[in-house]
Amino acid sequence: MIVVMKIGAPEAEVVRVSEELISWGLSPEKIVGKHKVVLGLVGDTVDLDPLQLQDLSPWIEQVLRVEQPFKRVSREYRHGEASNVAVPIPQGVVHFGEHHPVVVVAGPCSVENEAMIVETAHRVKAAGAKFLRGGAFKPRTSPYAFQGHGESALGLLATAREVTGLGIITEVMDAADLEALAEVADVIQVGARNMQNFSLLKKVGAQDKPVLLKRGMSATIEEWLMAAEYILAAGNANVILCERGIRTFDRQYARNTLDLSAIPVLRALTHLPIMIDPSHGTGRAEYVPAMAMAAIAAGTDALMIEVHPNPAKALSDGPQSLTPDRFDRLMCDLAPIGKVMNRWEQPTAALA
Ligand code: PEP
Ligand code: MN
């Protein structure tokens, strides 16, 4: 349930209403929007009468019931306003959200060695990426496939961060690694295979670093939003949703089916920022540019692109990785679309 206060409601009145709600056994969560203050009430509100709540104060404009099973992530919970996930990185603060430029995250699937991660970091930064991605702990279908270099790769990501000023996004697979990971990562990724690992979701929700929550490969939008709800319910409101392709009946030509309709659907349902990953979404480097362009045109807030200095030799996901040169060209191709959408600030003019 949501209590919307009128524009200009005095702070003392907001406090008084909150205290009254607490005395009723509820936990109001205050959300300060651009124009209004909203009090979100989650928990056992089924027996509450909205009219009874409305009578609490003449400064209450409206009392709404959230009909969706997800509450804190719902668009209504912020009274229709988009949230902005602000991530401090060495270069400054990067904002993910509907009212900000598209943020580009790029880098290899796995961190393989210092030379490749540092070279990739320099190249993607020069092309306009704000974040370097790269897995230290890799969720692989086969136990015999390369599993990532683990903690030592975190050290290499820290080096790349230091020399370039890029932010770092890397995946957590096991809650036991969270602390070490959070020392290096500016955003912690929960991968598709862990989207419904509820104990992991609670743990990333209980720490402070922003979380990138990838959609499970067979997850419905509702299951995905309920997974995000776990993170917000545990106390961390800085969640970015990443569509990375779902499994449909045809896997012959593309690894997954990139669900770009998720962009407008999520926009209507949630205030959380949206990222699109056309690399895992298609599984083929040659299909990445078309889907990246389409994602910007459809209104994505961010893109995740796999880039590797030598895709043919990559230890994971080579076929879907762009070379740095191909990534440069992609950034140039994305610029006009980003500009038309009024969502572009990457320094593409600096590129050859
Ligand atoms: C990745 O980002 O490298 C990855 C493993 O992604 P996903 O969880 O979407 O498969
Ligand atoms: Mn990958």
Short mmCIF file of C-alpha atoms and ligand atoms in Angstrom, two decimals:
data_model
loop_
_atom_site.label_atom_id
_atom_site.label_comp_id
_atom_site.label_asym_id
_atom_site.label_seq_id
_atom_site.Cartn_x
_atom_site.Cartn_y
_atom_site.Cartn_z
CA MET A 1 0.00 0.00 0.00
CA ILE A 2 1.19 3.50 -0.77
CA VAL A 3 0.40 6.75 1.00
CA VAL A 4 0.96 9.73 -1.32
CA MET A 5 1.43 13.02 0.54
CA LYS A 6 0.31 16.28 -1.05
CA ILE A 7 2.87 18.64 -2.61
CA GLY A 8 4.32 20.79 0.18
CA ALA A 9 3.28 18.47 3.02
CA PRO A 10 5.23 19.66 6.09
CA GLU A 11 7.97 17.29 7.26
CA ALA A 12 6.46 17.25 10.77
CA GLU A 13 3.21 15.96 9.30
CA VAL A 14 5.03 13.23 7.33
CA VAL A 15 6.74 12.19 10.58
CA ARG A 16 3.44 12.24 12.50
CA VAL A 17 1.71 10.06 9.87
CA SER A 18 4.70 7.66 9.83
CA GLU A 19 4.62 7.36 13.63
CA GLU A 20 0.90 6.69 13.58
CA LEU A 21 1.42 3.93 11.00
CA ILE A 22 4.24 2.44 13.10
CA SER A 23 1.88 2.36 16.11
CA TRP A 24 -0.46 0.28 13.92
CA GLY A 25 2.33 -2.26 13.51
CA LEU A 26 3.31 -1.17 10.00
CA SER A 27 6.76 -0.21 8.65
CA PRO A 28 6.42 2.88 6.48
CA GLU A 29 9.30 3.54 4.10
CA LYS A 30 9.70 7.18 3.15
CA ILE A 31 10.49 7.86 -0.50
CA VAL A 32 11.28 11.45 -1.43
CA GLY A 33 10.41 12.10 -5.07
CA LYS A 34 10.97 15.19 -7.19
CA HIS A 35 7.63 16.71 -6.19
CA LYS A 36 6.06 14.53 -3.55
CA VAL A 37 6.79 12.40 -0.55
CA VAL A 38 5.41 8.87 -0.64
CA LEU A 39 5.18 6.41 2.23
CA GLY A 40 5.44 2.80 1.09
CA LEU A 41 3.86 0.15 3.30
CA VAL A 42 4.74 -3.45 2.69
CA GLY A 43 3.79 -6.42 4.81
CA ASP A 44 0.38 -7.42 6.01
CA THR A 45 -1.83 -4.68 4.65
CA VAL A 46 -4.70 -6.84 3.33
CA ASP A 47 -7.07 -5.89 6.14
CA LEU A 48 -6.30 -2.18 5.98
CA ASP A 49 -8.98 0.13 4.69
CA PRO A 50 -7.51 2.85 2.43
CA LEU A 51 -10.22 5.27 3.62
CA GLN A 52 -9.21 4.81 7.23
CA LEU A 53 -5.63 5.66 6.26
CA GLN A 54 -6.76 8.65 4.25
CA ASP A 55 -8.39 10.11 7.39
CA LEU A 56 -5.04 10.21 9.18
CA SER A 57 -4.12 13.62 7.77
CA PRO A 58 -5.50 16.34 5.49
CA TRP A 59 -2.02 16.29 3.87
CA ILE A 60 -2.60 12.81 2.47
CA GLU A 61 -3.49 13.09 -1.19
CA GLN A 62 -4.19 9.46 -1.96
CA VAL A 63 -3.89 5.95 -0.58
CA LEU A 64 -3.24 3.29 -3.20
CA ARG A 65 -3.15 -0.46 -3.03
CA VAL A 66 -0.30 -2.07 -5.05
CA GLU A 67 -2.00 -4.92 -6.82
CA GLN A 68 1.22 -6.53 -8.06
CA PRO A 69 3.03 -9.16 -5.97
CA PHE A 70 6.18 -7.04 -6.19
CA LYS A 71 5.94 -3.89 -4.06
CA ARG A 72 9.21 -2.03 -3.54
CA VAL A 73 10.29 -2.48 -7.14
CA SER A 74 6.92 -1.46 -8.55
CA ARG A 75 6.62 1.79 -10.42
CA GLU A 76 3.72 2.88 -8.16
CA TYR A 77 5.93 2.49 -5.10
CA ARG A 78 7.80 5.55 -6.28
CA HIS A 79 4.63 7.14 -7.52
CA GLY A 80 5.58 6.70 -11.16
CA GLU A 81 9.06 8.21 -10.88
CA ALA A 82 12.08 6.33 -12.23
CA SER A 83 14.86 5.60 -9.77
CA ASN A 84 18.42 6.58 -10.48
CA VAL A 85 21.22 4.26 -9.43
CA ALA A 86 24.23 6.51 -8.84
CA VAL A 87 27.54 4.63 -8.82
CA PRO A 88 30.70 6.41 -7.67
CA ILE A 89 33.69 5.27 -9.75
CA PRO A 90 37.22 6.73 -9.88
CA GLN A 91 36.26 8.97 -12.85
CA GLY A 92 33.22 10.45 -11.07
CA VAL A 93 29.64 9.39 -10.46
CA VAL A 94 27.80 7.42 -13.15
CA HIS A 95 24.01 7.48 -13.14
CA PHE A 96 21.92 4.59 -14.41
CA GLY A 97 18.33 5.58 -15.13
CA GLU A 98 15.67 6.74 -17.49
CA HIS A 99 16.70 10.41 -17.30
CA HIS A 100 20.42 9.83 -17.89
CA PRO A 101 22.65 8.97 -20.86
CA VAL A 102 22.97 5.30 -21.82
CA VAL A 103 25.79 3.74 -19.78
CA VAL A 104 28.01 1.31 -21.67
CA VAL A 105 29.66 -1.58 -19.83
CA ALA A 106 32.22 -3.57 -21.81
CA GLY A 107 34.92 -6.15 -21.34
CA PRO A 108 35.73 -9.81 -21.63
CA CYS A 109 33.62 -12.66 -20.38
CA SER A 110 36.47 -13.77 -18.09
CA VAL A 111 39.53 -12.05 -16.70
CA GLU A 112 42.31 -14.15 -18.22
CA ASN A 113 45.54 -12.30 -17.42
CA GLU A 114 46.80 -8.83 -16.58
CA ALA A 115 47.85 -7.85 -20.11
CA MET A 116 44.50 -8.69 -21.69
CA ILE A 117 42.35 -7.08 -19.01
CA VAL A 118 44.41 -3.88 -18.93
CA GLU A 119 44.54 -3.64 -22.73
CA THR A 120 40.77 -4.22 -22.98
CA ALA A 121 40.12 -1.67 -20.24
CA HIS A 122 42.13 1.03 -22.06
CA ARG A 123 40.42 0.31 -25.35
CA VAL A 124 36.83 0.25 -24.06
CA LYS A 125 37.45 3.39 -22.05
CA ALA A 126 38.80 5.21 -25.12
CA ALA A 127 35.65 4.19 -27.01
CA GLY A 128 33.36 5.61 -24.32
CA ALA A 129 32.56 2.77 -21.89
CA LYS A 130 32.23 3.78 -18.25
CA PHE A 131 32.53 0.30 -16.74
CA LEU A 132 34.78 -2.68 -17.33
CA ARG A 133 33.13 -6.07 -16.96
CA GLY A 134 34.99 -9.33 -16.46
CA GLY A 135 34.34 -12.52 -14.56
CA ALA A 136 36.66 -13.78 -11.84
CA PHE A 137 34.24 -16.51 -10.76
CA LYS A 138 32.52 -18.02 -13.80
CA PRO A 139 29.29 -20.02 -13.79
CA ARG A 140 29.99 -22.65 -16.46
CA THR A 141 27.61 -25.34 -17.66
CA SER A 142 30.42 -27.89 -17.66
CA PRO A 143 32.52 -28.54 -14.53
CA TYR A 144 35.43 -29.18 -16.91
CA ALA A 145 35.25 -25.76 -18.56
CA PHE A 146 37.37 -22.79 -17.40
CA GLN A 147 35.93 -21.65 -14.07
CA GLY A 148 37.65 -18.26 -13.84
CA HIS A 149 40.84 -17.37 -11.98
CA GLY A 150 38.93 -16.49 -8.79
CA GLU A 151 40.46 -14.14 -6.24
CA SER A 152 43.63 -13.52 -8.24
CA ALA A 153 41.45 -12.15 -11.07
CA LEU A 154 39.93 -9.68 -8.60
CA GLY A 155 43.42 -8.26 -8.13
CA LEU A 156 43.75 -7.84 -11.91
CA LEU A 157 40.41 -6.03 -12.05
CA ALA A 158 41.64 -3.71 -9.28
CA THR A 159 44.72 -2.94 -11.41
CA ALA A 160 42.58 -2.20 -14.47
CA ARG A 161 40.37 0.07 -12.36
CA GLU A 162 43.37 1.92 -11.02
CA VAL A 163 45.05 2.51 -14.37
CA THR A 164 41.90 3.52 -16.28
CA GLY A 165 39.49 4.96 -13.71
CA LEU A 166 36.73 2.73 -15.08
CA GLY A 167 34.14 1.24 -12.74
CA ILE A 168 34.20 -2.54 -12.32
CA ILE A 169 31.31 -4.98 -12.67
CA THR A 170 31.95 -8.59 -11.78
CA GLU A 171 29.85 -11.58 -10.81
CA VAL A 172 29.35 -13.13 -7.40
CA MET A 173 28.66 -16.86 -7.38
CA ASP A 174 29.13 -17.64 -3.71
CA ALA A 175 28.20 -15.39 -0.78
CA ALA A 176 31.52 -16.36 0.86
CA ASP A 177 33.32 -14.29 -1.84
CA LEU A 178 31.14 -11.19 -1.40
CA GLU A 179 33.45 -9.28 0.88
CA ALA A 180 36.54 -9.73 -1.32
CA LEU A 181 34.48 -8.95 -4.39
CA ALA A 182 32.97 -5.80 -2.92
CA GLU A 183 36.46 -4.42 -2.31
CA VAL A 184 37.04 -4.28 -6.06
CA ALA A 185 33.62 -4.18 -7.70
CA ASP A 186 31.64 -0.96 -8.04
CA VAL A 187 28.60 -3.02 -9.05
CA ILE A 188 28.07 -6.66 -8.09
CA GLN A 189 26.56 -8.89 -10.75
CA VAL A 190 24.18 -11.72 -9.95
CA GLY A 191 24.16 -13.94 -13.02
CA ALA A 192 21.26 -15.54 -14.84
CA ARG A 193 21.90 -18.90 -13.19
CA ASN A 194 21.64 -17.39 -9.71
CA MET A 195 18.65 -15.14 -10.29
CA GLN A 196 16.56 -17.23 -7.93
CA ASN A 197 19.30 -18.09 -5.46
CA PHE A 198 17.32 -16.48 -2.68
CA SER A 199 19.95 -16.78 0.03
CA LEU A 200 22.45 -15.03 -2.28
CA LEU A 201 19.87 -12.33 -3.11
CA LYS A 202 19.35 -11.67 0.61
CA LYS A 203 23.11 -11.35 1.11
CA VAL A 204 23.67 -8.93 -1.78
CA GLY A 205 20.66 -7.03 -0.47
CA ALA A 206 22.28 -6.71 2.94
CA GLN A 207 25.47 -5.05 1.59
CA ASP A 208 25.93 -1.59 0.11
CA LYS A 209 27.29 -2.04 -3.41
CA PRO A 210 24.77 -1.65 -6.26
CA VAL A 211 23.60 -4.94 -7.76
CA LEU A 212 23.18 -5.90 -11.40
CA LEU A 213 20.53 -8.61 -11.51
CA LYS A 214 20.50 -10.62 -14.72
CA ARG A 215 17.31 -12.29 -15.85
CA GLY A 216 17.25 -16.05 -15.43
CA MET A 217 17.26 -17.79 -18.78
CA SER A 218 13.75 -19.14 -18.27
CA ALA A 219 12.45 -16.53 -15.84
CA THR A 220 9.22 -14.67 -16.38
CA ILE A 221 9.26 -10.91 -15.87
CA GLU A 222 7.33 -11.41 -12.63
CA GLU A 223 9.84 -13.94 -11.27
CA TRP A 224 12.64 -11.55 -12.18
CA LEU A 225 11.00 -8.62 -10.42
CA MET A 226 10.29 -10.78 -7.37
CA ALA A 227 14.00 -11.65 -7.30
CA ALA A 228 14.80 -7.92 -7.35
CA GLU A 229 12.21 -7.45 -4.59
CA TYR A 230 14.33 -9.76 -2.38
CA ILE A 231 17.30 -7.41 -2.76
CA LEU A 232 15.26 -4.28 -2.01
CA ALA A 233 13.48 -5.98 0.90
CA ALA A 234 16.89 -6.80 2.39
CA GLY A 235 17.78 -3.09 2.33
CA ASN A 236 19.57 -2.40 -0.95
CA ALA A 237 17.55 -0.21 -3.32
CA ASN A 238 20.34 0.11 -5.91
CA VAL A 239 19.40 -2.60 -8.34
CA ILE A 240 19.80 -2.59 -12.13
CA LEU A 241 17.92 -5.20 -14.17
CA CYS A 242 19.76 -6.84 -17.07
CA GLU A 243 17.97 -8.69 -19.88
CA ARG A 244 20.41 -11.20 -21.38
CA GLY A 245 18.26 -13.39 -23.55
CA ILE A 246 15.80 -16.09 -22.66
CA ARG A 247 15.41 -19.63 -23.83
CA THR A 248 12.83 -20.21 -26.53
CA PHE A 249 12.25 -23.11 -28.93
CA ASP A 250 14.91 -22.06 -31.45
CA ARG A 251 18.58 -22.15 -30.47
CA GLN A 252 19.94 -23.07 -33.88
CA TYR A 253 21.17 -19.66 -35.02
CA ALA A 254 21.18 -17.55 -31.87
CA ARG A 255 22.21 -18.72 -28.38
CA ASN A 256 19.16 -17.10 -26.78
CA THR A 257 16.19 -14.94 -27.72
CA LEU A 258 16.92 -11.39 -26.64
CA ASP A 259 13.66 -10.13 -25.20
CA LEU A 260 13.72 -6.45 -26.15
CA SER A 261 10.03 -6.18 -25.30
CA ALA A 262 11.23 -6.40 -21.71
CA ILE A 263 12.29 -2.74 -22.02
CA PRO A 264 8.83 -1.16 -22.37
CA VAL A 265 7.28 -3.84 -20.14
CA LEU A 266 9.74 -3.14 -17.31
CA ARG A 267 9.40 0.59 -17.84
CA ALA A 268 5.70 0.29 -17.12
CA LEU A 269 6.07 -2.06 -14.15
CA THR A 270 9.16 -0.87 -12.30
CA HIS A 271 11.17 2.21 -11.45
CA LEU A 272 14.47 0.27 -11.65
CA PRO A 273 17.04 1.00 -14.41
CA ILE A 274 17.28 -1.41 -17.33
CA MET A 275 20.38 -2.87 -19.03
CA ILE A 276 20.50 -4.99 -22.20
CA ASP A 277 23.19 -7.58 -22.88
CA PRO A 278 23.11 -8.42 -26.60
CA SER A 279 26.29 -10.53 -26.29
CA HIS A 280 24.74 -13.32 -24.21
CA GLY A 281 21.40 -12.45 -25.80
CA THR A 282 22.53 -13.58 -29.26
CA GLY A 283 25.73 -15.54 -28.62
CA ARG A 284 27.19 -14.25 -31.90
CA ALA A 285 29.43 -11.21 -32.31
CA GLU A 286 27.95 -10.44 -35.74
CA TYR A 287 24.46 -10.02 -34.27
CA VAL A 288 25.49 -7.82 -31.36
CA PRO A 289 25.50 -4.42 -33.16
CA ALA A 290 21.95 -4.72 -34.53
CA MET A 291 20.55 -5.65 -31.13
CA ALA A 292 22.56 -2.97 -29.33
CA MET A 293 21.16 -0.33 -31.68
CA ALA A 294 17.64 -1.68 -31.27
CA ALA A 295 18.03 -1.68 -27.48
CA ILE A 296 18.91 2.03 -27.45
CA ALA A 297 16.02 2.81 -29.78
CA ALA A 298 13.71 0.86 -27.45
CA GLY A 299 14.85 2.97 -24.49
CA THR A 300 17.41 0.92 -22.58
CA ASP A 301 19.34 2.73 -19.83
CA ALA A 302 22.53 0.71 -20.28
CA LEU A 303 24.28 -1.85 -22.47
CA MET A 304 26.63 -4.70 -21.61
CA ILE A 305 28.93 -5.77 -24.43
CA GLU A 306 31.57 -8.50 -24.33
CA VAL A 307 34.90 -7.35 -25.79
CA HIS A 308 38.06 -9.47 -26.04
CA PRO A 309 41.42 -8.57 -27.62
CA ASN A 310 41.53 -11.96 -29.37
CA PRO A 311 38.08 -13.61 -29.41
CA ALA A 312 39.37 -16.71 -31.22
CA LYS A 313 41.57 -17.48 -28.20
CA ALA A 314 39.10 -16.45 -25.47
CA LEU A 315 38.74 -18.90 -22.57
CA SER A 316 34.97 -18.29 -22.53
CA ASP A 317 32.35 -16.77 -24.83
CA GLY A 318 34.75 -16.00 -27.70
CA PRO A 319 32.12 -16.35 -30.44
CA GLN A 320 30.03 -13.54 -28.97
CA SER A 321 32.92 -11.20 -28.14
CA LEU A 322 33.76 -8.14 -30.24
CA THR A 323 37.35 -7.16 -30.91
CA PRO A 324 38.31 -3.72 -29.57
CA ASP A 325 38.30 -2.38 -33.17
CA ARG A 326 34.80 -3.75 -33.74
CA PHE A 327 33.73 -2.20 -30.43
CA ASP A 328 35.07 1.20 -31.57
CA ARG A 329 32.93 0.95 -34.69
CA LEU A 330 29.91 -0.13 -32.69
CA MET A 331 30.21 2.91 -30.42
CA CYS A 332 30.32 5.15 -33.51
CA ASP A 333 27.23 3.40 -34.91
CA LEU A 334 25.36 3.73 -31.61
CA ALA A 335 26.03 7.45 -31.29
CA PRO A 336 23.43 8.73 -33.78
CA ILE A 337 20.72 6.55 -32.26
CA GLY A 338 21.71 7.57 -28.76
CA LYS A 339 21.60 11.22 -29.82
CA VAL A 340 18.16 10.90 -31.42
CA MET A 341 16.95 9.38 -28.16
CA ASN A 342 18.65 12.24 -26.29
CA ARG A 343 20.57 9.66 -24.25
CA TRP A 344 24.19 9.96 -25.46
CA GLU A 345 27.26 11.56 -24.01
CA GLN A 346 30.07 9.22 -25.06
CA PRO A 347 33.05 11.06 -26.64
CA THR A 348 32.68 9.43 -30.06
CA ALA A 349 34.22 12.46 -31.79
CA ALA A 350 37.57 11.39 -30.34
CA LEU A 351 37.46 8.13 -32.25
CA ALA A 352 39.16 7.54 -35.56
C1 PEP B 1 28.34 -13.18 -17.98
O1 PEP B 1 27.94 -12.02 -17.85
O2 PEP B 1 29.49 -13.48 -18.41
C2 PEP B 1 27.39 -14.28 -17.73
C3 PEP B 1 27.81 -15.48 -17.33
O3 PEP B 1 26.14 -13.92 -17.97
P1 PEP B 1 24.75 -14.70 -17.73
O4 PEP B 1 24.63 -14.88 -16.25
O5 PEP B 1 23.75 -13.74 -18.31
O6 PEP B 1 24.83 -15.99 -18.50
MN MN B 2 30.06 -14.38 -20.88
#
